Amino acid sequence: MAAGLVVRHHDALRAHAGGAAPRRRGRGVTRVGPSLDPRAAAANGAPAAHATGRSRHRRAASSGRRAALVAAAVVVAAAVVAGATTGRDVDAVDPSGAVMPTADGGGGWQRVFAEDFAQPTATGAFERTYGDRFSVYHGFADTAGTGRYQASALTAHDGVLDVHLRTTAGGTPLAGGVVPLVDGRWGGQTAGRYSIRMKSDRVDGYGVAVLLWSDENVWADGEVDFPEGALGGTAGLNVHCVGDPEQKCVQNETAASLADWHTYTIEWTRSRMSFLVDGALVGTTTEFIPTARMHLVVQAGSIAGVPPRSAAGSLLVDWVTIDVPAAGADPQATTPDHDGR
């Protein structure tokens, strides 16, 4: 984790009545990518509807409770990912220099979600177009408690999702967050391969976390944050201990800069979790592996303290994919002797 960064994540989804379908602001979205297999999603993925909305706010862990890096559990690919930037200009056809894979990862993985934000939206109107594909955070405080999640922070343009962070005229720092809806339904998996290609501006007082979080909103089920860090800073890896989540059983700071385009991948199997940047292994563990159903969250908001009123900038997401184990398959996470390079 970047020095001085204190971020608590897993904020609440919008409250929904138990068993009710998530509220939508619009439909008619054009699905992007390969056809999605509902059988694989059902076997490893989402229930049919939202669970009852519950707050996921919690107090920040005290500094004395933060666990040290478990060095034996992490393999670091130093400098492999440094400097892999394509510049800051956004191109509608190929925004980041790496096109979203149109097929699953192979090796027993099967694609169940893919989005590359090819359909533009009006400014702040992301949910109106993509509401069938993402649950959007709105109307409650971010984890630091100083910012507020607003759907209006999200826009799709030029082939990217733009989470635009700034302080409103009324003095409220804005935050943005989304949860991919596998096969249009809320819920997670018990194993998966999650990839996101993203970069951010350097924005004082704001951070980002891409994480796996318990469908039951139970922190003790585990929490996996990758990447995580201050916007424009270094991409960190944090795996909170199952059963004792105030502790971080795996913690690592990679060589990747969040200011540059990179593809971040979490591979989660029953026997191993591995973490890759641009296909290079930066961490792996055979311990501390969650067993509960978890879902992917992408969120950006204020971190420690109140951001400067003049601070403004964006988290840009080029594409997101989710793969799950194919029926009857037993895919393996990347190991140090086969790191995909």
Short mmCIF file of C-alpha atoms in Angstrom, two decimals:
data_model
loop_
_atom_site.label_atom_id
_atom_site.label_comp_id
_atom_site.label_asym_id
_atom_site.label_seq_id
_atom_site.Cartn_x
_atom_site.Cartn_y
_atom_site.Cartn_z
CA MET A 1 0.00 0.00 0.00
CA ALA A 2 1.24 3.49 -0.78
CA ALA A 3 2.80 5.25 2.19
CA GLY A 4 0.25 7.07 4.30
CA LEU A 5 -2.73 5.64 2.46
CA VAL A 6 -5.55 4.64 4.77
CA VAL A 7 -8.44 3.30 2.75
CA ARG A 8 -11.38 1.24 3.94
CA HIS A 9 -13.49 -0.09 1.11
CA HIS A 10 -16.45 -2.39 0.60
CA ASP A 11 -19.03 0.38 0.85
CA ALA A 12 -22.74 -0.41 0.66
CA LEU A 13 -24.59 -1.14 -2.52
CA ARG A 14 -27.81 0.76 -2.85
CA ALA A 15 -30.39 -0.65 -0.45
CA HIS A 16 -32.81 -3.06 -2.09
CA ALA A 17 -35.73 -4.89 -0.57
CA GLY A 18 -34.95 -8.53 0.06
CA GLY A 19 -35.51 -10.56 -3.08
CA ALA A 20 -36.25 -7.49 -5.19
CA ALA A 21 -34.47 -6.90 -8.46
CA PRO A 22 -32.00 -4.00 -8.48
CA ARG A 23 -33.41 -0.61 -9.40
CA ARG A 24 -32.62 0.48 -12.94
CA ARG A 25 -32.62 3.91 -14.55
CA GLY A 26 -32.63 2.62 -18.07
CA ARG A 27 -32.30 -0.37 -20.35
CA GLY A 28 -31.37 -1.04 -23.94
CA VAL A 29 -27.62 -1.35 -23.41
CA THR A 30 -25.62 -2.96 -26.20
CA ARG A 31 -23.69 -5.92 -24.84
CA VAL A 32 -20.04 -5.96 -25.80
CA GLY A 33 -17.76 -8.95 -26.21
CA PRO A 34 -18.40 -12.68 -26.58
CA SER A 35 -21.66 -14.36 -25.71
CA LEU A 36 -21.88 -15.12 -22.01
CA ASP A 37 -22.60 -18.62 -20.77
CA PRO A 38 -25.38 -18.54 -18.13
CA ARG A 39 -24.66 -22.12 -17.09
CA ALA A 40 -21.15 -21.21 -16.02
CA ALA A 41 -22.47 -18.10 -14.29
CA ALA A 42 -25.07 -20.12 -12.39
CA ALA A 43 -22.56 -22.75 -11.33
CA ASN A 44 -20.03 -20.24 -10.05
CA GLY A 45 -21.84 -16.94 -9.90
CA ALA A 46 -24.72 -14.77 -9.00
CA PRO A 47 -28.04 -15.42 -7.31
CA ALA A 48 -31.11 -14.16 -9.12
CA ALA A 49 -31.54 -10.92 -7.19
CA HIS A 50 -29.95 -8.51 -4.78
CA ALA A 51 -29.69 -9.42 -1.16
CA THR A 52 -31.14 -7.00 1.34
CA GLY A 53 -29.01 -3.86 1.26
CA ARG A 54 -26.78 -3.49 4.30
CA SER A 55 -24.12 -0.97 5.16
CA ARG A 56 -20.57 -2.08 4.64
CA HIS A 57 -19.11 0.91 6.44
CA ARG A 58 -16.74 0.09 9.25
CA ARG A 59 -14.10 1.82 11.28
CA ALA A 60 -10.59 1.95 9.91
CA ALA A 61 -8.22 -0.57 11.42
CA SER A 62 -5.81 0.86 13.95
CA SER A 63 -2.21 1.03 12.83
CA GLY A 64 -1.25 -1.52 15.47
CA ARG A 65 -3.55 -4.07 13.87
CA ARG A 66 -2.05 -3.90 10.41
CA ALA A 67 -0.20 -7.06 9.54
CA ALA A 68 3.29 -7.11 8.10
CA LEU A 69 3.99 -8.49 4.67
CA VAL A 70 4.02 -12.25 4.55
CA ALA A 71 7.08 -12.43 2.37
CA ALA A 72 6.95 -16.17 1.82
CA ALA A 73 3.47 -15.89 0.34
CA VAL A 74 4.34 -13.24 -2.25
CA VAL A 75 6.50 -13.47 -5.34
CA VAL A 76 7.50 -10.05 -6.64
CA ALA A 77 8.27 -9.38 -10.28
CA ALA A 78 10.27 -6.21 -9.69
CA ALA A 79 10.25 -3.62 -12.44
CA VAL A 80 8.63 -5.97 -14.96
CA VAL A 81 5.65 -3.67 -15.23
CA ALA A 82 7.43 -0.33 -14.90
CA GLY A 83 7.00 2.09 -17.76
CA ALA A 84 4.35 0.18 -19.70
CA THR A 85 2.51 3.34 -20.68
CA THR A 86 0.83 4.31 -23.91
CA GLY A 87 0.49 8.01 -23.21
CA ARG A 88 -2.42 9.99 -21.81
CA ASP A 89 -4.48 10.58 -24.95
CA VAL A 90 -7.73 8.63 -25.19
CA ASP A 91 -8.50 6.99 -28.52
CA ALA A 92 -12.05 5.75 -29.06
CA VAL A 93 -10.96 2.69 -31.05
CA ASP A 94 -8.03 1.61 -28.87
CA PRO A 95 -7.97 3.81 -25.75
CA SER A 96 -5.17 2.06 -23.87
CA GLY A 97 -3.14 0.26 -26.52
CA ALA A 98 -4.44 -3.17 -25.50
CA VAL A 99 -7.73 -4.42 -26.92
CA MET A 100 -10.03 -6.35 -24.59
CA PRO A 101 -9.55 -10.10 -25.08
CA THR A 102 -12.50 -11.48 -27.03
CA ALA A 103 -12.07 -15.00 -25.67
CA ASP A 104 -11.66 -16.42 -22.19
CA GLY A 105 -8.29 -17.09 -20.62
CA GLY A 106 -8.20 -20.76 -21.66
CA GLY A 107 -6.95 -23.44 -19.33
CA GLY A 108 -10.41 -24.24 -18.03
CA TRP A 109 -11.63 -20.64 -17.62
CA GLN A 110 -14.88 -19.55 -19.25
CA ARG A 111 -15.88 -15.94 -19.94
CA VAL A 112 -19.07 -14.74 -18.20
CA PHE A 113 -18.63 -10.96 -18.32
CA ALA A 114 -16.90 -8.55 -20.69
CA GLU A 115 -17.31 -4.80 -21.12
CA ASP A 116 -15.20 -2.29 -23.05
CA PHE A 117 -17.49 0.76 -22.78
CA ALA A 118 -17.89 1.20 -26.53
CA GLN A 119 -21.29 2.87 -26.14
CA PRO A 120 -20.86 6.52 -25.07
CA THR A 121 -23.19 8.20 -22.60
CA ALA A 122 -24.11 11.74 -21.75
CA THR A 123 -21.94 13.29 -19.05
CA GLY A 124 -22.85 11.76 -15.70
CA ALA A 125 -25.41 9.42 -17.26
CA PHE A 126 -23.50 6.12 -17.16
CA GLU A 127 -26.18 4.26 -15.19
CA ARG A 128 -28.91 5.20 -17.66
CA THR A 129 -27.13 3.26 -20.40
CA TYR A 130 -25.19 0.61 -18.48
CA GLY A 131 -27.64 -0.12 -15.65
CA ASP A 132 -28.21 -3.66 -16.91
CA ARG A 133 -24.46 -4.33 -16.75
CA PHE A 134 -23.39 -2.61 -13.55
CA SER A 135 -24.80 -1.76 -10.16
CA VAL A 136 -23.77 1.85 -9.48
CA TYR A 137 -22.94 3.29 -6.06
CA HIS A 138 -25.04 6.36 -5.26
CA GLY A 139 -26.15 8.48 -2.35
CA PHE A 140 -23.97 7.44 0.59
CA ALA A 141 -20.59 8.29 2.09
CA ASP A 142 -17.38 6.72 0.83
CA THR A 143 -15.24 4.68 3.20
CA ALA A 144 -13.17 7.61 4.42
CA GLY A 145 -16.42 9.37 5.28
CA THR A 146 -15.48 12.66 3.62
CA GLY A 147 -16.64 11.89 0.09
CA ARG A 148 -20.01 10.82 -1.26
CA TYR A 149 -20.81 8.30 -3.95
CA GLN A 150 -22.76 9.83 -6.82
CA ALA A 151 -23.86 8.18 -10.05
CA SER A 152 -23.18 11.50 -11.78
CA ALA A 153 -19.43 10.94 -11.33
CA LEU A 154 -19.56 8.23 -14.03
CA THR A 155 -19.48 8.77 -17.79
CA ALA A 156 -18.61 6.50 -20.73
CA HIS A 157 -16.78 8.25 -23.58
CA ASP A 158 -14.09 7.44 -26.13
CA GLY A 159 -14.19 3.76 -25.20
CA VAL A 160 -13.54 4.21 -21.46
CA LEU A 161 -15.45 4.47 -18.20
CA ASP A 162 -14.48 7.84 -16.71
CA VAL A 163 -14.88 8.13 -12.94
CA HIS A 164 -14.41 11.88 -12.53
CA LEU A 165 -13.46 12.89 -9.00
CA ARG A 166 -13.71 16.45 -7.76
CA THR A 167 -15.30 18.60 -5.06
CA THR A 168 -18.75 20.03 -5.71
CA ALA A 169 -19.59 23.71 -5.36
CA GLY A 170 -21.18 22.76 -2.05
CA GLY A 171 -17.90 21.35 -0.78
CA THR A 172 -18.58 17.60 -1.08
CA PRO A 173 -15.85 15.40 -2.59
CA LEU A 174 -17.40 13.02 -5.13
CA ALA A 175 -16.72 9.29 -5.29
CA GLY A 176 -17.69 6.63 -7.82
CA GLY A 177 -18.16 2.88 -7.69
CA VAL A 178 -19.54 0.04 -9.81
CA VAL A 179 -20.20 -3.69 -9.44
CA PRO A 180 -20.34 -5.78 -12.64
CA LEU A 181 -23.58 -7.74 -13.00
CA VAL A 182 -22.80 -11.21 -14.32
CA ASP A 183 -25.55 -12.19 -16.77
CA GLY A 184 -27.38 -9.05 -15.63
CA ARG A 185 -27.70 -10.26 -12.04
CA TRP A 186 -26.07 -9.13 -8.83
CA GLY A 187 -23.77 -11.55 -7.04
CA GLY A 188 -20.37 -13.14 -7.05
CA GLN A 189 -18.40 -16.31 -7.49
CA THR A 190 -16.47 -18.85 -5.43
CA ALA A 191 -13.59 -18.84 -7.92
CA GLY A 192 -12.74 -16.61 -10.85
CA ARG A 193 -10.30 -14.72 -13.01
CA TYR A 194 -10.87 -10.95 -12.96
CA SER A 195 -9.06 -8.52 -15.26
CA ILE A 196 -9.29 -4.75 -15.52
CA ARG A 197 -7.31 -2.36 -17.69
CA MET A 198 -7.13 1.09 -16.14
CA LYS A 199 -5.10 4.17 -15.30
CA SER A 200 -5.69 7.35 -13.33
CA ASP A 201 -4.70 10.96 -13.09
CA ARG A 202 -2.68 12.04 -10.07
CA VAL A 203 -5.38 13.49 -7.82
CA ASP A 204 -4.45 14.58 -4.30
CA GLY A 205 -6.67 13.13 -1.59
CA TYR A 206 -8.29 10.38 -3.70
CA GLY A 207 -7.63 6.66 -4.07
CA VAL A 208 -8.86 3.61 -5.95
CA ALA A 209 -9.51 0.00 -5.01
CA VAL A 210 -10.47 -2.93 -7.22
CA LEU A 211 -11.55 -5.64 -4.82
CA LEU A 212 -13.34 -8.89 -4.16
CA TRP A 213 -15.92 -8.51 -1.40
CA SER A 214 -18.30 -10.94 0.31
CA ASP A 215 -21.80 -11.26 -1.15
CA GLU A 216 -23.05 -11.52 2.44
CA ASN A 217 -21.31 -8.28 3.48
CA VAL A 218 -19.31 -10.24 6.06
CA TRP A 219 -15.81 -8.83 6.30
CA ALA A 220 -14.57 -11.98 8.04
CA ASP A 221 -15.27 -13.85 4.78
CA GLY A 222 -12.20 -12.07 3.41
CA GLU A 223 -11.25 -9.10 1.27
CA VAL A 224 -8.88 -9.01 -1.69
CA ASP A 225 -7.68 -5.61 -2.96
CA PHE A 226 -5.76 -5.44 -6.25
CA PRO A 227 -4.90 -2.90 -7.39
CA GLU A 228 -5.25 -0.43 -4.54
CA GLY A 229 -3.58 2.93 -3.97
CA ALA A 230 -3.65 6.69 -4.18
CA LEU A 231 -4.69 7.93 -7.62
CA GLY A 232 -1.59 8.26 -9.75
CA GLY A 233 0.50 6.43 -7.13
CA THR A 234 1.83 2.90 -6.88
CA ALA A 235 -0.44 -0.12 -7.35
CA GLY A 236 -0.64 -2.10 -4.13
CA LEU A 237 -1.82 -5.62 -3.28
CA ASN A 238 -3.60 -6.40 -0.01
CA VAL A 239 -5.22 -9.68 1.03
CA HIS A 240 -7.04 -9.40 4.35
CA CYS A 241 -6.99 -12.48 6.56
CA VAL A 242 -10.07 -14.68 6.47
CA GLY A 243 -11.56 -14.69 9.96
CA ASP A 244 -9.38 -11.78 11.13
CA PRO A 245 -9.77 -9.16 8.41
CA GLU A 246 -8.25 -6.30 10.40
CA GLN A 247 -4.99 -8.06 9.59
CA LYS A 248 -3.44 -8.16 6.12
CA CYS A 249 -2.01 -11.60 5.53
CA VAL A 250 -0.52 -10.62 2.17
CA GLN A 251 0.66 -7.09 1.43
CA ASN A 252 2.85 -5.89 -1.41
CA GLU A 253 3.64 -2.72 -3.31
CA THR A 254 4.22 -3.44 -6.99
CA ALA A 255 6.38 -1.57 -9.49
CA ALA A 256 3.30 -0.54 -11.49
CA SER A 257 2.18 3.09 -11.53
CA LEU A 258 -1.54 3.73 -11.45
CA ALA A 259 -0.83 6.77 -13.64
CA ASP A 260 -0.03 4.45 -16.58
CA TRP A 261 -2.17 1.98 -18.48
CA HIS A 262 -1.83 -1.52 -17.02
CA THR A 263 -3.92 -4.69 -16.99
CA TYR A 264 -4.44 -6.06 -13.48
CA THR A 265 -5.61 -9.65 -12.98
CA ILE A 266 -6.77 -11.58 -9.91
CA GLU A 267 -6.78 -15.37 -10.32
CA TRP A 268 -8.73 -17.08 -7.54
CA THR A 269 -8.93 -20.86 -7.24
CA ARG A 270 -9.55 -23.11 -4.28
CA SER A 271 -5.84 -23.85 -3.89
CA ARG A 272 -4.11 -20.62 -4.93
CA MET A 273 -4.59 -16.92 -5.57
CA SER A 274 -2.28 -15.15 -8.02
CA PHE A 275 -1.96 -11.51 -9.05
CA LEU A 276 -0.64 -10.28 -12.38
CA VAL A 277 0.20 -6.97 -13.99
CA ASP A 278 0.29 -7.06 -17.79
CA GLY A 279 0.57 -10.85 -17.60
CA ALA A 280 3.54 -10.84 -15.21
CA LEU A 281 3.16 -12.42 -11.79
CA VAL A 282 3.58 -9.93 -8.92
CA GLY A 283 2.15 -12.02 -6.08
CA THR A 284 0.82 -15.48 -5.28
CA THR A 285 -0.31 -17.36 -2.19
CA THR A 286 -1.65 -20.77 -1.27
CA GLU A 287 -2.85 -19.50 2.11
CA PHE A 288 -5.53 -17.05 3.28
CA ILE A 289 -7.83 -17.98 0.38
CA PRO A 290 -11.51 -16.98 0.73
CA THR A 291 -14.11 -19.71 0.31
CA ALA A 292 -17.27 -17.57 0.46
CA ARG A 293 -18.98 -16.20 -2.63
CA MET A 294 -17.46 -12.81 -3.51
CA HIS A 295 -18.07 -10.18 -6.18
CA LEU A 296 -15.86 -7.68 -7.97
CA VAL A 297 -16.04 -3.99 -7.02
CA VAL A 298 -14.34 -1.01 -8.69
CA GLN A 299 -14.42 2.11 -6.54
CA ALA A 300 -12.63 5.44 -6.22
CA GLY A 301 -13.09 8.09 -3.57
CA SER A 302 -11.51 10.19 -0.87
CA ILE A 303 -8.83 8.74 1.36
CA ALA A 304 -7.40 10.07 4.63
CA GLY A 305 -8.54 13.62 5.36
CA VAL A 306 -10.44 16.03 3.13
CA PRO A 307 -9.13 16.35 -0.45
CA PRO A 308 -8.03 19.82 -1.57
CA ARG A 309 -10.99 21.64 -3.13
CA SER A 310 -8.92 22.23 -6.26
CA ALA A 311 -8.10 18.53 -6.71
CA ALA A 312 -9.83 17.00 -9.72
CA GLY A 313 -9.14 14.18 -12.13
CA SER A 314 -10.26 10.80 -13.40
CA LEU A 315 -9.93 7.08 -13.04
CA LEU A 316 -10.20 5.67 -16.58
CA VAL A 317 -11.22 2.04 -17.15
CA ASP A 318 -10.73 0.66 -20.67
CA TRP A 319 -12.26 -2.76 -20.08
CA VAL A 320 -13.28 -5.37 -17.50
CA THR A 321 -13.57 -9.16 -17.90
CA ILE A 322 -14.62 -11.97 -15.58
CA ASP A 323 -13.96 -15.68 -16.20
CA VAL A 324 -15.14 -18.58 -14.04
CA PRO A 325 -14.23 -22.28 -14.06
CA ALA A 326 -15.91 -24.00 -17.00
CA ALA A 327 -18.24 -26.89 -16.19
CA GLY A 328 -16.17 -29.87 -15.08
CA ALA A 329 -12.89 -27.94 -15.33
CA ASP A 330 -10.33 -27.21 -12.63
CA PRO A 331 -8.34 -24.18 -13.84
CA GLN A 332 -5.11 -23.37 -12.05
CA ALA A 333 -3.82 -19.99 -10.97
CA THR A 334 -0.48 -18.85 -12.34
CA THR A 335 2.55 -20.17 -10.45
CA PRO A 336 6.07 -18.71 -10.20
CA ASP A 337 7.47 -21.23 -12.67
CA HIS A 338 4.82 -20.33 -15.27
CA ASP A 339 4.06 -16.63 -14.91
CA GLY A 340 2.56 -15.98 -18.34
CA ARG A 341 5.40 -13.88 -19.77
#
